[in-house]
Structures are given as C-alpha cells and as structure tokens.
Amino acid sequence: MRGDAIQSTRAELAQYVSLTIAIAGLQFGWSVETGFGTPYLLSLGLRKSLVSLVWLAGPLSGLIMQPLVGILSDKSTSRFGRRRPFIVGSTVCTVLCLCVIGWTRQITGGHEALTIWLAVIAFYFMDFAINCLQASLRALIVDVLPASRQDAGTAWASRMIGVGNVTGYLMGFLDLVHLLPFLGSTHMQVLTTIASTVLGVTVGITCYFTSEMPLVRPPTETGDSLEAFRALFTSLRSLPTVIKRTFRIQLFAWIGWFPFLFYGTTYVADLYVAAHSTDGGSEAETMERGTRAGSLAMFAHALASLASSLILPLFTYSAAVGPPQQQPGSRSTSVLGNIKQVLHGVRMRLAVSLPTMWAMSLVIFSLAMLLTLVTSTVFVASMILAVCGISWAVAMWVPFSMIGETIRGVASLPYESQMHAAPVSGDYVQVSSSDIPMEVIDDHGLDQDADPQPALPSTEMSAGTILGIHNVFIVIPQFITAFASSLIFAVFEHIQGSGKAGGQHAQQIALVMSLGGLSAAVAAYLSWKLRSQS
C-alpha cells in the first residue's frame, strides 16, 4: 500500500511537471522580449517616442487573441484535441518571430528602415502568438485536472513562471557571445536561439505527455464561432459568482501591477544615477550601471517569486480540498516521520484559504508601492522590488486556481462555506468542460478517481472562453495605467521640464507606483471580502 502511494505521488508529480513545463519555456521567451526588446529596438535606430507604440502589441494582442482563441479552442473538433493545435501553431509562430528578431539585420541586408519595420512586425506577431500560446496552456490545465487538483496545478504553473523569469533575467548578466559563440555573433542572436530551443523542447514535452480526446460535436450544433464571439460579453452575467468577483479583484490588482512592471527597473536605475551623479565618468556609463542595478533588483524579485511559489502553496488550501486535517495513525518512530508530522502540524495551524492568501499578498504589495514615496536609496528600493516577488508568485497562482476549480464544478457560495458544501443552484451557474473527455498520462491512471463533473450550462462557456474573458480584465488596466502615467509625467514635464534621469524622475515614478499601490489596496479589500461574502 505504501509503495502504491509513493508511486501515485511520483506519477502526479510527473504529470504536474509535464503539464506546466511549457509555461516555463513561454515565460523565458517573454522575459527575452520584455527585458531586452527595448534596448534592441533602440539599437536598430527606432526613436524612443515610437518604442511605446511597439509595446501596445501586448495589451492589444491580449485583448483580442486570448478571448478569441479561448472560444475557438473550446469548439475545436480537431482530431489532435482542442488545445494542442493552437499550442503547436502558436509555438511555431513564436519561434519564427524570435529567429527573425535575432537576425533582422542579416535578413534585410542592413537596410535601416527595412530592418526597423521587420523587427517591429516580428515583435507584434510574437506578442499575438505568445498570447495564443498562454491562453491554450492555461486552458489545458483546467481541462486536464479535476477541481481537487486545480490548486496544485496552478501552483506548479506559478513555479514554472518563476523558473522562466529567473533564467531569463540571469541571461542579462552573462556574456553569451563569449560563452556560446556557435549560437550567434550578437547577444540578441544567442538569446533568441536559446529561447526558441527552450520553448520548442518544453512545449514538446507538454504535448507528448498530455493527451486530449477530440471533441465530438452534436449533430444539432452548428459550431458558429462568430456567433459565440458575439455572445461572449453578453454571457458575463451567467458566470459563477466567484469568477465574477475574481475578475473585479484582478481589475484593481493589475492597475497596481503594471506601473511596477513598466517602471520598476527604471525606478532603481534613476535612484542609482541620483546617488552617483558626482562620482565622475560619463552620463552614459552611470546610466548603464544604474540599469544593471535595476536588472539586479528584478533578478532578486524573480528569485523571491520562485521561492514563494515553492513555499506558500504548502500553507494554503483550496475550496475543493479544504484545510489540512489531523492525520490518522500512531506517532512515527523514525526521525523523518516525526519531522513530517511536525511540519503537518504547522500547516494545520498556519494554512489559510486562497482568498486570504491573495488578500495578504496584495496588502504586502500595496504597502511596498506606497513605500517608494519615501525611499531614496538603491538598496531599499531593490528590497522593495524583491519583496514584491512574494505577491507576484501569488498573483500568478491564486486567481487561476480559483477560476479553475470553479469551472470544474465548485459552488459559488461564500468562499469559507465551500469547504463543507456541495455545489448548489441559484445565481451560480456550474461550468465544466466535461463534455470533452480528457486522458492524461493514461499509463499511470491518474484520473481514475477524478471528481465527477456536472454538465455544461446553457451558455456553453468552457475553460478557454472564461480564461479569455479573465485576460480582458488584466489587459484593460494596462491601457488605464499607460494613459494615467503618461498624463502624470506630462504634467511634471510641464512644471519641472523634461529633465534627465535621477532623483527627480524617480520621485515621479514613485508617485505613479504609489497610486497603483492604492488600487492594490482596493483589490486586497475585495479579496478579503470574498472569503466571507454572502
């Protein structure tokens, strides 16, 4: 019996890793774009004022692609499964775009205007492909795992994001051309080659070990995807209450996150420039050292996020599983057994629900953003960015877990009441993708005890569609943040002049980040309310 339990645990671990490892490859490629895209475009000759237009590709693709891909994949009748064709297709497109970006000058023969246009087009296509891939991989997790394992699955996805971030930021400190000259003659060429290889291998692992059974459409169903897209937003009212409240929290939380993501590195770099402006050396050299200081702070952020994604899920419980209970049996006589019992006892005392963990992390993030107003040293600013890694790990895990387990059939009761309640009718519409049977790593029989799934509601909205709508509530704050921050910077430029990088500019960024912190505080309140709201 004990051997069977160990084998089952190992099989589940293998499933979690194979199911989510593609997200690590995706995040690595994304970090290459976000971390090195701007300096690369500037090196090609693109003006700074136009670079921001390039990065509109992110929110635009997220606003369009994720809902659209969600709808199309939910209704796909491909013999390869619903998600796999979109995963493979978007991966191929991403790899091709990475190759074009790395060798843009060689492709155009050095023609400057053509080089810039080709690079910009490649970045736009890559953003759309990455959003397609992200939507498909997230939906695959929901499809494959029962409600009782959604929390563990999304926790592993968060860990893979941490791995991708850490390795991606690490590349910024290495002389890749010297270490791997056979992969390219420039830093970007080596980076894009590595990113393409990592993405291809990780996606290959996920597709090989995760099998889908094709959707068989009833003869009476037309499969009109355009009609489904028109009905997308009119169906919001029928979503489960937990999902609607999660969307609301995400709207306020991401108004806080985007200033951090956009300006965190620049904030630290400006503080560095202000502190070392009289040290001698050229302005460009000082700014370059400041940028490295900002990159180091974000690397610390990525490490904190990875560590948090490994530890925090141990002290959190989902609605489908409930809080940890006292383990039956006598006290162990082995040292290892006693340690496990002590750790389990600690978990029983400290474990909190998913909304509580989310609220706590948002409080930490909100306070950190407000502290930027009174921070004047690079060390303290770097610590603030690192601490935010805790909240980032939760942001990449908890909302997806709550949405996933709700889709798989958990009732939309007050969250704490879900621990001991069965799904109920009422304003909650049970949503499931059980009409599409899934077989995952069949040889291990992992899904033999999977939770029974209720039937689809009349809206026929499944994982891909709901996750696509969820992404809209993440993308909208990016437009709000971009507009608000541009307005604030414009006001300061009018009053103080454009100025150069330094303490004054850092304070402007701190104001934007602190306003985001206030929005995160609202999200924390809503998340705390979710755990006990009737």
XYZ file of C-alpha atoms in Angstrom, residues 138-422:
285
model
C -3.819 27.817 -19.125
C -6.989 26.241 -20.534
C -5.226 22.877 -20.825
C -4.538 22.865 -17.074
C -8.215 23.479 -16.357
C -9.269 20.773 -18.807
C -6.912 18.110 -17.513
C -7.069 18.410 -13.733
C -10.136 17.813 -11.545
C -11.285 20.502 -9.104
C -9.409 18.916 -6.206
C -6.098 19.314 -8.057
C -6.571 22.713 -9.713
C -4.780 24.489 -6.862
C -1.742 22.213 -7.123
C -1.695 22.528 -10.909
C -1.787 26.324 -10.924
C 0.798 26.395 -8.128
C 3.110 24.412 -10.377
C 2.375 26.852 -13.212
C 3.453 29.684 -10.887
C 6.681 27.809 -10.124
C 7.381 27.379 -13.810
C 6.842 31.109 -14.340
C 9.391 31.708 -11.585
C 11.882 29.385 -13.255
C 11.390 31.133 -16.598
C 11.820 34.575 -15.030
C 14.960 33.664 -13.080
C 16.680 32.090 -16.075
C 15.586 34.944 -18.328
C 16.939 37.688 -16.047
C 20.087 35.628 -15.455
C 20.865 35.873 -19.162
C 21.291 39.618 -18.748
C 24.382 39.087 -16.575
C 26.142 36.579 -18.828
C 28.427 37.223 -21.782
C 26.547 34.820 -24.028
C 28.542 35.605 -27.180
C 31.756 34.589 -25.392
C 30.188 31.525 -23.750
C 28.187 30.272 -26.751
C 29.729 31.778 -29.904
C 28.352 28.990 -32.103
C 24.762 30.215 -31.442
C 25.265 33.706 -32.875
C 27.525 36.706 -33.143
C 25.388 39.092 -31.038
C 23.783 38.886 -27.615
C 20.275 39.002 -29.121
C 21.050 36.238 -31.611
C 22.223 33.896 -28.849
C 19.257 34.826 -26.654
C 16.672 34.187 -29.353
C 18.319 30.887 -30.288
C 18.240 29.696 -26.674
C 14.669 30.948 -26.196
C 13.485 29.177 -29.370
C 15.119 25.906 -28.326
C 13.797 26.038 -24.770
C 10.267 26.851 -25.946
C 10.267 24.084 -28.542
C 11.544 21.447 -26.104
C 9.212 22.373 -23.247
C 6.129 22.576 -25.461
C 7.109 19.243 -26.991
C 7.190 17.652 -23.525
C 3.762 19.035 -22.637
C 2.172 17.942 -25.913
C 3.726 14.462 -25.805
C 2.778 13.561 -22.244
C -0.631 15.256 -22.136
C -3.219 13.646 -24.398
C -6.615 15.024 -25.364
C -9.606 13.234 -26.812
C -11.188 15.156 -29.688
C -14.469 16.985 -29.156
C -17.383 15.273 -30.858
C -19.904 17.959 -31.763
C -23.590 17.041 -31.506
C -25.319 16.927 -34.931
C -27.671 19.761 -33.910
C -24.820 22.150 -33.045
C -23.697 24.481 -35.812
C -20.355 25.436 -34.313
C -20.685 29.075 -35.387
C -17.620 30.615 -33.706
C -18.624 34.105 -34.831
C -21.933 33.742 -33.040
C -20.092 32.528 -29.937
C -17.809 35.571 -30.088
C -20.820 37.907 -30.323
C -22.332 36.224 -27.285
C -19.080 36.423 -25.306
C -19.689 39.549 -23.285
C -23.467 39.120 -23.081
C -22.766 35.885 -21.180
C -20.851 37.624 -18.385
C -23.974 37.746 -16.209
C -24.226 33.970 -16.165
C -20.696 33.421 -14.872
C -20.286 31.880 -11.405
C -20.154 34.461 -8.628
C -16.626 33.521 -7.554
C -15.345 34.078 -11.092
C -17.075 37.454 -11.469
C -15.659 38.640 -8.147
C -12.214 37.368 -9.135
C -12.401 39.418 -12.332
C -13.255 42.509 -10.285
C -10.287 41.953 -7.984
C -7.970 41.461 -10.961
C -9.075 44.767 -12.463
C -7.870 46.702 -9.401
C -4.844 44.482 -8.724
C -3.398 44.907 -12.212
C -3.799 48.676 -12.100
C -1.190 48.302 -9.351
C 0.956 45.704 -11.102
C 1.529 47.431 -14.433
C 3.353 50.520 -13.033
C 5.613 48.105 -11.171
C 6.302 46.056 -14.298
C 6.726 49.094 -16.562
C 8.878 51.270 -14.315
C 10.406 49.107 -11.559
C 13.796 48.747 -13.226
C 13.850 52.414 -14.275
C 12.967 53.492 -10.716
C 16.026 51.741 -9.276
C 18.224 52.976 -12.141
C 17.181 56.609 -11.541
C 17.929 56.330 -7.819
C 21.363 54.940 -8.719
C 22.043 57.838 -11.093
C 20.979 60.341 -8.434
C 23.327 58.780 -5.881
C 26.336 58.534 -8.235
C 25.966 61.624 -10.415
C 29.057 63.216 -8.824
C 31.272 60.121 -8.967
C 32.852 61.060 -12.261
C 32.567 59.194 -15.524
C 30.212 59.853 -18.402
C 26.455 60.100 -18.049
C 26.025 57.072 -20.327
C 28.308 54.934 -18.136
C 26.454 55.964 -14.984
C 23.101 55.180 -16.562
C 24.383 51.803 -17.767
C 25.465 50.913 -14.214
C 22.070 52.093 -12.993
C 20.318 49.850 -15.491
C 22.368 46.886 -14.266
C 21.365 47.785 -10.691
C 17.728 47.753 -11.797
C 18.200 44.402 -13.527
C 19.797 43.004 -10.376
C 16.798 44.167 -8.344
C 14.432 42.424 -10.766
C 16.571 39.289 -10.563
C 16.110 39.385 -6.773
C 12.382 39.843 -7.409
C 12.370 36.736 -9.628
C 14.226 34.681 -7.008
C 11.791 35.760 -4.279
C 8.892 34.877 -6.558
C 10.299 31.414 -7.280
C 10.946 30.714 -3.578
C 7.438 31.910 -2.669
C 5.844 29.713 -5.340
C 7.575 26.705 -3.745
C 6.673 27.515 -0.123
C 3.347 29.368 0.016
C 1.169 26.641 -1.578
C 2.103 24.401 1.355
C 0.279 26.791 3.686
C -2.796 27.384 1.546
C -5.883 25.297 0.894
C -8.474 25.447 -1.846
C -12.252 25.224 -1.643
C -12.231 21.818 -3.326
C -9.777 20.218 -0.875
C -10.384 22.085 2.393
C -7.972 22.818 5.243
C -5.391 20.180 6.266
C -6.747 17.676 8.787
C -5.159 15.603 11.531
C -3.513 12.547 10.014
C -4.715 9.225 11.430
C -2.303 6.708 12.892
C 0.189 6.477 15.728
C 3.204 8.701 16.178
C 6.089 7.803 13.910
C 9.193 6.252 15.390
C 11.549 7.497 12.665
C 13.200 10.897 12.647
C 11.922 11.659 9.147
C 8.416 10.619 10.106
C 8.470 12.879 13.174
C 9.661 15.818 11.059
C 6.789 15.241 8.613
C 4.292 15.135 11.468
C 5.649 18.357 12.943
C 5.501 20.093 9.560
C 1.943 18.871 9.066
C 1.027 20.261 12.468
C 2.494 23.620 11.472
C 0.464 23.519 8.258
C -2.711 22.824 10.213
C -2.120 25.910 12.354
C -0.957 28.318 9.637
C -2.816 27.270 6.483
C -5.217 29.862 5.061
C -7.737 29.849 2.224
C -6.854 31.041 -1.272
C -8.678 34.420 -0.979
C -6.990 35.072 2.368
C -3.548 34.385 0.880
C -4.405 36.620 -2.071
C -5.547 39.444 0.225
C -2.402 39.188 2.364
C -0.147 39.300 -0.683
C -1.980 42.348 -2.045
C -1.560 44.136 1.290
C 2.200 43.473 1.107
C 2.306 44.728 -2.474
C 0.249 47.841 -1.675
C 2.476 48.805 1.268
C 5.607 48.207 -0.824
C 4.363 50.534 -3.562
C 3.470 53.246 -1.031
C 6.953 52.967 0.486
C 8.509 54.037 -2.813
C 7.409 57.612 -1.982
C 9.828 57.769 0.971
C 12.650 55.636 -0.471
C 15.854 57.334 -1.606
C 18.476 54.548 -1.695
C 19.115 51.834 -4.254
C 19.358 49.128 -1.569
C 15.943 49.857 -0.042
C 14.348 50.195 -3.482
C 15.857 46.850 -4.501
C 14.478 45.238 -1.341
C 11.029 46.640 -2.154
C 11.151 45.078 -5.620
C 12.349 41.783 -4.144
C 9.548 41.683 -1.552
C 7.035 42.212 -4.343
C 8.185 38.831 -5.658
C 6.090 37.241 -2.882
C 2.954 38.973 -4.136
C 3.820 38.210 -7.760
C 4.006 34.472 -7.051
C 0.516 34.599 -5.533
C -0.809 36.702 -8.433
C 0.369 34.052 -10.911
C -1.267 31.242 -8.933
C -4.291 32.010 -6.741
C -6.722 33.682 -9.197
C -6.125 30.980 -11.805
C -6.642 28.308 -9.159
C -9.928 29.839 -8.007
C -11.180 30.165 -11.578
C -10.055 26.654 -12.487
C -11.676 24.890 -9.563
C -14.888 26.871 -10.089
C -15.014 25.889 -13.749
C -14.552 22.294 -12.675
C -17.651 22.400 -10.525
C -17.122 24.074 -7.118
C -20.177 26.041 -5.984
C -20.168 29.810 -5.712
C -21.008 30.032 -2.035
C -19.252 32.329 0.446
C -15.732 31.024 -0.012
C -15.246 29.647 3.501
C -18.613 27.871 3.219
C -17.407 25.950 0.186
C -15.219 23.835 2.422
C -18.156 21.695 3.518
C -20.839 22.425 0.933
C -21.854 20.685 -2.263
